[in-house]
Each structure stands twice: as C-alpha cells, then as structure tokens.
Short mmCIF file of N, CA, C and O in Angstrom, two decimals:
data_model
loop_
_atom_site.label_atom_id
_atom_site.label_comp_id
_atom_site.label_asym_id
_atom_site.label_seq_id
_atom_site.Cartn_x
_atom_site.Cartn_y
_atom_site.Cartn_z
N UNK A 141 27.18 25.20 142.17
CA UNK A 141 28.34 24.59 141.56
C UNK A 141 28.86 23.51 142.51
O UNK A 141 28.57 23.68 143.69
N UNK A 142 29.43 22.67 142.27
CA UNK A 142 29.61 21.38 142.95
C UNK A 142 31.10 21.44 143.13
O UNK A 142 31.76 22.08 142.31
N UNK A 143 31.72 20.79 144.22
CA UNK A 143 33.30 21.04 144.44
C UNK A 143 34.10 20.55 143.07
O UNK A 143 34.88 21.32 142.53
N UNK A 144 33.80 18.90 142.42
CA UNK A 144 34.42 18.72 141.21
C UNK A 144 34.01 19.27 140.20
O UNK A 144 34.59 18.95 139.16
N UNK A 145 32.62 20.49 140.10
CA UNK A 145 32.75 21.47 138.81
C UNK A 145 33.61 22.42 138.82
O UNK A 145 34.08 22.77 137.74
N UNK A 146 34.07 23.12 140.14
CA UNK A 146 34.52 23.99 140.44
C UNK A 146 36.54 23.66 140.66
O UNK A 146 37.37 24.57 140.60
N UNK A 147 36.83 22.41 140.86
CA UNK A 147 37.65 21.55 140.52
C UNK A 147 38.36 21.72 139.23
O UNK A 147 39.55 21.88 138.95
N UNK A 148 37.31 21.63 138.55
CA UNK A 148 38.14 20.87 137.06
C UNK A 148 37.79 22.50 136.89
O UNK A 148 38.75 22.88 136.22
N UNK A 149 36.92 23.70 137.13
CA UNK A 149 36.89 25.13 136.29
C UNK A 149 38.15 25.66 136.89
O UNK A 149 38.68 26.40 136.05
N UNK A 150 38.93 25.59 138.13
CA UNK A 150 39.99 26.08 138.52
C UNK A 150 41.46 25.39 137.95
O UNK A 150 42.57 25.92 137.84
N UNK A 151 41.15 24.43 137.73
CA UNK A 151 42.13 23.05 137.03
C UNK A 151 42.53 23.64 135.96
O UNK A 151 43.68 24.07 135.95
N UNK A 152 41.62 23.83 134.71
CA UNK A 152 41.40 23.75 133.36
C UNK A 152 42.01 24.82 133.00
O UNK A 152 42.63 24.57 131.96
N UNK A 153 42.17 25.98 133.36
CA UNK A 153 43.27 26.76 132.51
C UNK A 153 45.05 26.24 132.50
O UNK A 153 45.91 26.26 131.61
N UNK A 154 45.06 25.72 134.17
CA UNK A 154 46.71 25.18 134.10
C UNK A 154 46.78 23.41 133.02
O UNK A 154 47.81 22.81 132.71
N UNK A 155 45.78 23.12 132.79
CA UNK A 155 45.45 21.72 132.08
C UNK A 155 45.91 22.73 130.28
O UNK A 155 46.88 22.52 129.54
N UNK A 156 44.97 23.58 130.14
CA UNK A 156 45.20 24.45 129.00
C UNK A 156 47.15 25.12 128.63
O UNK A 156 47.89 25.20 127.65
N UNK A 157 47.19 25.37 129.73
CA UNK A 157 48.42 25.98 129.41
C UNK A 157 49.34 24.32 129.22
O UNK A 157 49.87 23.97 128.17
N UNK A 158 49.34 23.76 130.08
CA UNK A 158 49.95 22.22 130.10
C UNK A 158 50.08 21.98 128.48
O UNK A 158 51.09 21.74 127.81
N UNK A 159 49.30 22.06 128.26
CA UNK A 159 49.29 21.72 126.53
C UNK A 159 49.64 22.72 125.78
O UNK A 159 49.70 22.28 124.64
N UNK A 160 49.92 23.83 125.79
CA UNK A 160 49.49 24.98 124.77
C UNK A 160 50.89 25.29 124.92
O UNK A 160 51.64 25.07 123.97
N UNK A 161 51.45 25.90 126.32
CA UNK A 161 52.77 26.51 126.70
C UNK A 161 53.87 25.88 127.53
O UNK A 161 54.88 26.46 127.92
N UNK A 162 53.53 24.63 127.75
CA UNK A 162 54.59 24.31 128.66
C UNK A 162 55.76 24.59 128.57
O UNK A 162 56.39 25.08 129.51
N UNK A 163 56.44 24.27 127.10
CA UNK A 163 57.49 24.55 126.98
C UNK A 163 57.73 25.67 126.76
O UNK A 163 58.71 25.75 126.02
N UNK A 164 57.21 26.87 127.11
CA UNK A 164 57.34 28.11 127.39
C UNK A 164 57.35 28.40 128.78
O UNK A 164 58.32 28.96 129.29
N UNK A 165 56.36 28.06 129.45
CA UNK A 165 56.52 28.54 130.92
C UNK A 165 57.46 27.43 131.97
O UNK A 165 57.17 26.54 132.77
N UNK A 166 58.76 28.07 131.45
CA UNK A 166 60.05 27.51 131.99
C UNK A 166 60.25 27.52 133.41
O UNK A 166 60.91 26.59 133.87
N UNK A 167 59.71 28.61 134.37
CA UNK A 167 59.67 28.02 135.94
C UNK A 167 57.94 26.90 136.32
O UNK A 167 57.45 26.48 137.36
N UNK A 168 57.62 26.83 135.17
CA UNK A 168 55.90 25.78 135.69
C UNK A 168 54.86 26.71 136.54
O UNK A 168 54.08 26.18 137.32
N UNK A 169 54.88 28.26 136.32
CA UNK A 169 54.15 28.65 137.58
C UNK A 169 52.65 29.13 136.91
O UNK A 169 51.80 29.92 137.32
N UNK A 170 52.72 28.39 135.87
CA UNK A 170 51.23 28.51 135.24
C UNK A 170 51.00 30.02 134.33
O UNK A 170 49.98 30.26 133.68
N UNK A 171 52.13 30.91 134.45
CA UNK A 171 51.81 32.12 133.01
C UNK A 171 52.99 32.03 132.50
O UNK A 171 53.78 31.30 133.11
N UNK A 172 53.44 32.64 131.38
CA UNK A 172 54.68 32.53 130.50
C UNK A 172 54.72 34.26 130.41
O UNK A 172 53.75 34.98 130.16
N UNK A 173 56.15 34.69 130.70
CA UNK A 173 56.68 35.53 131.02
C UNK A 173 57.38 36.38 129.55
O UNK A 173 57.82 35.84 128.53
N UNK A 174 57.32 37.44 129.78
CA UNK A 174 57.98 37.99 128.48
C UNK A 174 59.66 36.93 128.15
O UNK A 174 60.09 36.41 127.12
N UNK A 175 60.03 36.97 129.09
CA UNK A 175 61.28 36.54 129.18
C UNK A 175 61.15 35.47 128.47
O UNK A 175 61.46 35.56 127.29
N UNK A 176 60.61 34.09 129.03
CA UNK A 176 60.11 32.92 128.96
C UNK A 176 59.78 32.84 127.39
O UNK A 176 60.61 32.25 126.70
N UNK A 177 58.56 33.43 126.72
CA UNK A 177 58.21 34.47 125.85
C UNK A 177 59.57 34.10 124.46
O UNK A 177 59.68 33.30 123.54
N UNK A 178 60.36 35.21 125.01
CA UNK A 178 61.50 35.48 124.22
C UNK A 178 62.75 34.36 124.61
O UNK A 178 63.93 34.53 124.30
N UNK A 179 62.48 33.75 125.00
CA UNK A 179 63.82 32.34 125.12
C UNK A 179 62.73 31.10 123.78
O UNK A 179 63.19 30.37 122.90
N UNK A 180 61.40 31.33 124.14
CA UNK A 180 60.90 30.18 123.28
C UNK A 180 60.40 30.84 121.93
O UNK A 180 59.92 30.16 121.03
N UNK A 181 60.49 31.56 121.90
CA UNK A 181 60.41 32.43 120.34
C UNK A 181 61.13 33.81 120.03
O UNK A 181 60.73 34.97 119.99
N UNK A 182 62.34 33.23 119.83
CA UNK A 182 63.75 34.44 119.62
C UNK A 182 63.23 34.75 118.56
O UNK A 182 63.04 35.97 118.57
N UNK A 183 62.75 34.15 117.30
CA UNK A 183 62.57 34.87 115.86
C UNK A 183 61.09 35.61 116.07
O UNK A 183 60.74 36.28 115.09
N UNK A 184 60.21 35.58 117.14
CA UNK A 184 59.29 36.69 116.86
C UNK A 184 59.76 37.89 117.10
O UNK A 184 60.70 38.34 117.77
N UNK A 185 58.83 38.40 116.37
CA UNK A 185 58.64 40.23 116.29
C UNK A 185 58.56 40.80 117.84
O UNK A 185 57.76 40.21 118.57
N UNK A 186 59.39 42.02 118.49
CA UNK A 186 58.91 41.82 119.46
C UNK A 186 58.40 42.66 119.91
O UNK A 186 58.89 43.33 120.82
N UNK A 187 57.04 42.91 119.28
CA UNK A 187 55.77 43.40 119.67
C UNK A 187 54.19 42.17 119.62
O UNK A 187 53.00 42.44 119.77
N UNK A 188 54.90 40.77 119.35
CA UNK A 188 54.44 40.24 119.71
C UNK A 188 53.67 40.06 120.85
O UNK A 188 52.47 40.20 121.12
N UNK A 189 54.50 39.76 121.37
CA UNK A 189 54.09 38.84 123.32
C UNK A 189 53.12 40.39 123.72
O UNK A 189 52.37 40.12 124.66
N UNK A 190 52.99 41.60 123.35
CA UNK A 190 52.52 42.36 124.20
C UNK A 190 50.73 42.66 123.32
O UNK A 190 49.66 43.15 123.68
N UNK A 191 51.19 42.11 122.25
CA UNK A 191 49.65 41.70 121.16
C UNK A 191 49.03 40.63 121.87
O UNK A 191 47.86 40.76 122.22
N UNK A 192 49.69 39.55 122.14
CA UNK A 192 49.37 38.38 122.84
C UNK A 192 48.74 38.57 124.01
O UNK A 192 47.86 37.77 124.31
N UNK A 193 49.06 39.74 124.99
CA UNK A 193 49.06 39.78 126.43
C UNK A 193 47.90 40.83 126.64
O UNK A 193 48.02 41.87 127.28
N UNK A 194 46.85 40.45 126.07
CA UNK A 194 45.51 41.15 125.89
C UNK A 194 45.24 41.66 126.99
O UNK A 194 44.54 42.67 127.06
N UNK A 195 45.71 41.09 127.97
CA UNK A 195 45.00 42.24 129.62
C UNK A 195 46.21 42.89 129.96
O UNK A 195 46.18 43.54 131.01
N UNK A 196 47.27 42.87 129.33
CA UNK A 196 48.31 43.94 129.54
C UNK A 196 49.00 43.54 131.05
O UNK A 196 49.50 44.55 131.54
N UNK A 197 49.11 42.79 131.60
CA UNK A 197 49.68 42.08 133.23
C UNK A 197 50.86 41.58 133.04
O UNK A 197 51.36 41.13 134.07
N UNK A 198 51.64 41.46 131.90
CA UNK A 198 52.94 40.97 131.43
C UNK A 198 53.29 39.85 131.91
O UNK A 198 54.43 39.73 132.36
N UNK A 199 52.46 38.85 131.93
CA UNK A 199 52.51 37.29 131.64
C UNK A 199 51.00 36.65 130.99
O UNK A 199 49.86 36.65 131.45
N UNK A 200 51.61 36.06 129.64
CA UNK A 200 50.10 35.11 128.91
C UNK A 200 49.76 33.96 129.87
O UNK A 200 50.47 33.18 130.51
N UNK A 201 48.31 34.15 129.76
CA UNK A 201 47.40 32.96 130.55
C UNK A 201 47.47 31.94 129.11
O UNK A 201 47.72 32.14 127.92
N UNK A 202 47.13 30.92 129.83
CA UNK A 202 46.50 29.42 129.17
C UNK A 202 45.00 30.35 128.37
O UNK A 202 44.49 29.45 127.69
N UNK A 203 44.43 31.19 128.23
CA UNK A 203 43.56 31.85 127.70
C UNK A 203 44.02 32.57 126.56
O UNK A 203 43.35 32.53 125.53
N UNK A 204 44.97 33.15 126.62
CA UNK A 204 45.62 34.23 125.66
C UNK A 204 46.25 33.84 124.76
O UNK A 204 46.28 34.43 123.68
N UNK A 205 47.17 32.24 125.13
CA UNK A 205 47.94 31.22 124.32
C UNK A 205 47.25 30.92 123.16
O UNK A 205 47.67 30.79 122.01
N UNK A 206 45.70 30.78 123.78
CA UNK A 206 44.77 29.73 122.91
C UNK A 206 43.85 30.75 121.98
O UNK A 206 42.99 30.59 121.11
N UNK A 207 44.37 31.71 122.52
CA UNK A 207 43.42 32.84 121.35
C UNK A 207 44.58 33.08 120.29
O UNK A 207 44.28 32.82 119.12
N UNK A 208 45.71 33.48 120.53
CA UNK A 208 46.81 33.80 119.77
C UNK A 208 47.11 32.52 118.95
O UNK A 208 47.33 32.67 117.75
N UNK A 209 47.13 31.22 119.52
CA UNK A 209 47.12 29.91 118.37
C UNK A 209 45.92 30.47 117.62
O UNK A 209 46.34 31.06 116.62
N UNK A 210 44.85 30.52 117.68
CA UNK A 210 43.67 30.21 117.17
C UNK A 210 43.59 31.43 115.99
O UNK A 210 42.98 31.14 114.96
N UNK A 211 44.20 32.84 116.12
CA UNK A 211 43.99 33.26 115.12
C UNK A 211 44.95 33.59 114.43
O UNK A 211 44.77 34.41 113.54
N UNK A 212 46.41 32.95 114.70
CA UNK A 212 47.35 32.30 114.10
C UNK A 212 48.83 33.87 114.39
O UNK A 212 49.67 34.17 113.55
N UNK A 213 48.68 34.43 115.57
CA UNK A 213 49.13 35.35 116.21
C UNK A 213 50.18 34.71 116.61
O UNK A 213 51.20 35.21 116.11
N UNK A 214 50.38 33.89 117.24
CA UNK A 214 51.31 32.66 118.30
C UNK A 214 52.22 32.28 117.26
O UNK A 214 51.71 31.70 116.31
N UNK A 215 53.35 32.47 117.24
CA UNK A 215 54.77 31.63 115.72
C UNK A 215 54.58 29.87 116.57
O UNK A 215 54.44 29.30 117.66
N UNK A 216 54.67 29.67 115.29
CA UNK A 216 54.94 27.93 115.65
C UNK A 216 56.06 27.77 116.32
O UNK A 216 57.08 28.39 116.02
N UNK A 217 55.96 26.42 117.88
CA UNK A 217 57.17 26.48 118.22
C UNK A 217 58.41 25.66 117.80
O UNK A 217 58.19 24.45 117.85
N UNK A 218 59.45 25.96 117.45
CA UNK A 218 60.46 24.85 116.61
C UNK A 218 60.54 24.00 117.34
O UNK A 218 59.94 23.98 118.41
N UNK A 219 61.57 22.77 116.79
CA UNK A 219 61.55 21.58 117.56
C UNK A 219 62.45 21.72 118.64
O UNK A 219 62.40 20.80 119.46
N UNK A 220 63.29 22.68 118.88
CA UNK A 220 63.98 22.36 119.81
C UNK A 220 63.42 23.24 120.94
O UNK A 220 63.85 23.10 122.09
N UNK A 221 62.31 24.29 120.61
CA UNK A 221 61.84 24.97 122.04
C UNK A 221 60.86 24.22 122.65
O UNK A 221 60.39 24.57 123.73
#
C-alpha cells in the first residue's frame, strides 16, 4: 500500500462523514453522538440512533450514516438542522 493509498483510506471515512453528518457531528470529532443524534433529529423515534449504531459503541461512523441513508433508516435532515 503506498502512503497516498493509505492517505486517502484513512481520510475517506472523515471525507464521508463531511458530507453525510456534518451537521450532526456538532463538536467535528468525526462520530455523531447520541446527543448530537437527538439535537439533529428531535422528531426521530428514539430507538433509532441505536438501529443506526450497528457496532453498538454509542457514536455513528461516516459508515453507519451511509448505510442508514441508503436503506432509508436515517430521517431526512430539515432545513434548519
């Protein structure tokens, strides 16, 4: 593996979340927090975020975001979150 494959493979989940959750992960530290979670989606169910949080560690990765968009698990976020 070459330093810029290994670069952009260590990069690419905070690049993922960049897009997916930012405006969820309200301190920037790269996972989104139940808390975090529940400030950017007050109207979900809240057995959500812990459906979402597939390895059970109580913060979603840029991985978990993109599975929960994808099989439509994730509530859309309104315009003002």
């Amino acid at each position: 593996m070459t330093v810029t494959t290994l670069t952009l493979a260590l990069g690419l989940p905070g690049v993922v979340l960049a897009e997916t959750g930012a405006k969820m992960d309200a301190d920037g530290d790269g996972m989104v927090t139940t808390s975090e979670f529940e400030q950017a989606h007050p109207e979900a169910d809240p057995n959500t975020f812990a459906t979402i949080d597939a390895n059970g560690d109580g913060a979603l990765s840029a991985e978990e975001i993109e599975v929960a968009k994808a099989d439509g698990t994730l509530p859309e976020m309104d315009s003002e979150g």
